[in-house]
């Protein structure tokens, strides 16, 4: 079993594929769909038990990308992944924090 798996939401498909090419692995199979009322459904369609899961997802607008990120993290943890790492190429709203 492959111990390192990379998944992505809908924000950075091309970047995730380039990361996989560089690592010499294939992009994980995850289903990201939307219901008619706009709710997001995430389904990881691979076994991630005891694997290191890497999720590539930006948080740029629209705000639904945040939802995809959180739901993918939750799906990986519920799938008994050993570790979950979020790769966030663009972290929206980070410039608003001021001291």
PDB file of C-alpha atoms in Angstrom, residues 30-99:
ATOM      1  CA  UNK A  30     -11.670  12.425  -4.348  1.00  0.00           C
ATOM      2  CA  UNK A  31     -15.170  13.394  -5.369  1.00  0.00           C
ATOM      3  CA  UNK A  32     -16.091  17.059  -4.821  1.00  0.00           C
ATOM      4  CA  UNK A  33     -19.701  17.825  -5.697  1.00  0.00           C
ATOM      5  CA  UNK A  34     -22.242  20.486  -4.863  1.00  0.00           C
ATOM      6  CA  UNK A  35     -25.882  20.033  -4.038  1.00  0.00           C
ATOM      7  CA  UNK A  36     -28.515  22.290  -5.607  1.00  0.00           C
ATOM      8  CA  UNK A  37     -28.607  24.486  -2.507  1.00  0.00           C
ATOM      9  CA  UNK A  38     -24.827  25.080  -2.719  1.00  0.00           C
ATOM     10  CA  UNK A  39     -23.686  22.658  -0.014  1.00  0.00           C
ATOM     11  CA  UNK A  40     -20.409  20.854  -0.653  1.00  0.00           C
ATOM     12  CA  UNK A  41     -20.028  17.081  -0.589  1.00  0.00           C
ATOM     13  CA  UNK A  42     -16.581  15.523  -0.260  1.00  0.00           C
ATOM     14  CA  UNK A  43     -15.953  11.823  -0.697  1.00  0.00           C
ATOM     15  CA  UNK A  44     -12.444  10.365  -0.646  1.00  0.00           C
ATOM     16  CA  UNK A  45     -12.695   7.305  -2.849  1.00  0.00           C
ATOM     17  CA  UNK A  46      -9.486   5.597  -1.756  1.00  0.00           C
ATOM     18  CA  UNK A  47      -8.382   3.854   1.382  1.00  0.00           C
ATOM     19  CA  UNK A  48      -6.327   6.306   3.463  1.00  0.00           C
ATOM     20  CA  UNK A  49      -5.985   4.169   6.600  1.00  0.00           C
ATOM     21  CA  UNK A  50      -2.501   4.612   8.138  1.00  0.00           C
ATOM     22  CA  UNK A  51      -1.391   6.849   5.248  1.00  0.00           C
ATOM     23  CA  UNK A  52       0.081  10.324   5.239  1.00  0.00           C
ATOM     24  CA  UNK A  53      -2.507  12.433   3.421  1.00  0.00           C
ATOM     25  CA  UNK A  54      -1.611  15.762   1.831  1.00  0.00           C
ATOM     26  CA  UNK A  55      -4.474  18.062   0.811  1.00  0.00           C
ATOM     27  CA  UNK A  56      -3.722  20.896  -1.643  1.00  0.00           C
ATOM     28  CA  UNK A  57      -6.376  23.609  -1.429  1.00  0.00           C
ATOM     29  CA  UNK A  58      -6.246  27.408  -1.527  1.00  0.00           C
ATOM     30  CA  UNK A  59      -8.657  29.560   0.435  1.00  0.00           C
ATOM     31  CA  UNK A  60      -9.052  32.259  -2.182  1.00  0.00           C
ATOM     32  CA  UNK A  61     -12.556  33.452  -3.045  1.00  0.00           C
ATOM     33  CA  UNK A  62     -15.133  32.066  -3.300  1.00  0.00           C
ATOM     34  CA  UNK A  63     -15.472  31.215   0.385  1.00  0.00           C
ATOM     35  CA  UNK A  64     -16.600  27.675  -0.498  1.00  0.00           C
ATOM     36  CA  UNK A  65     -12.942  26.724  -0.882  1.00  0.00           C
ATOM     37  CA  UNK A  66     -12.663  26.997   2.922  1.00  0.00           C
ATOM     38  CA  UNK A  67     -15.519  24.512   3.230  1.00  0.00           C
ATOM     39  CA  UNK A  68     -13.856  22.107   0.813  1.00  0.00           C
ATOM     40  CA  UNK A  69     -10.615  22.275   2.790  1.00  0.00           C
ATOM     41  CA  UNK A  70     -12.278  21.596   6.136  1.00  0.00           C
ATOM     42  CA  UNK A  71     -14.465  18.809   4.772  1.00  0.00           C
ATOM     43  CA  UNK A  72     -11.479  17.137   3.076  1.00  0.00           C
ATOM     44  CA  UNK A  73      -9.488  17.317   6.315  1.00  0.00           C
ATOM     45  CA  UNK A  74     -12.438  15.808   8.179  1.00  0.00           C
ATOM     46  CA  UNK A  75     -12.915  13.047   5.583  1.00  0.00           C
ATOM     47  CA  UNK A  76      -9.233  12.078   5.806  1.00  0.00           C
ATOM     48  CA  UNK A  77      -9.309  11.932   9.601  1.00  0.00           C
ATOM     49  CA  UNK A  78     -12.528   9.896   9.580  1.00  0.00           C
ATOM     50  CA  UNK A  79     -10.843   7.565   7.091  1.00  0.00           C
ATOM     51  CA  UNK A  80      -8.180   6.855   9.765  1.00  0.00           C
ATOM     52  CA  UNK A  81      -5.293   8.639   8.071  1.00  0.00           C
ATOM     53  CA  UNK A  82      -2.143   8.551  10.191  1.00  0.00           C
ATOM     54  CA  UNK A  83      -1.268  12.172   9.363  1.00  0.00           C
ATOM     55  CA  UNK A  84      -3.015  14.921   7.453  1.00  0.00           C
ATOM     56  CA  UNK A  85      -1.157  17.921   6.046  1.00  0.00           C
ATOM     57  CA  UNK A  86      -2.857  20.916   4.424  1.00  0.00           C
ATOM     58  CA  UNK A  87      -0.873  22.646   1.691  1.00  0.00           C
ATOM     59  CA  UNK A  88      -2.413  26.099   1.284  1.00  0.00           C
ATOM     60  CA  UNK A  89      -0.723  27.939  -1.625  1.00  0.00           C
ATOM     61  CA  UNK A  90      -2.839  31.056  -1.066  1.00  0.00           C
ATOM     62  CA  UNK A  91      -4.167  31.781   2.400  1.00  0.00           C
ATOM     63  CA  UNK A  92      -6.970  34.308   1.976  1.00  0.00           C
ATOM     64  CA  UNK A  93      -7.765  36.958   4.576  1.00  0.00           C
ATOM     65  CA  UNK A  94      -4.276  36.632   6.084  1.00  0.00           C
ATOM     66  CA  UNK A  95      -3.454  40.274   5.414  1.00  0.00           C
ATOM     67  CA  UNK A  96      -6.256  41.526   7.664  1.00  0.00           C
ATOM     68  CA  UNK A  97      -4.530  40.694  10.915  1.00  0.00           C
ATOM     69  CA  UNK A  98      -2.869  43.801  12.309  1.00  0.00           C
ATOM     70  CA  UNK A  99      -1.372  44.552  15.694  1.00  0.00           C
TER      71      UNK A  99
END
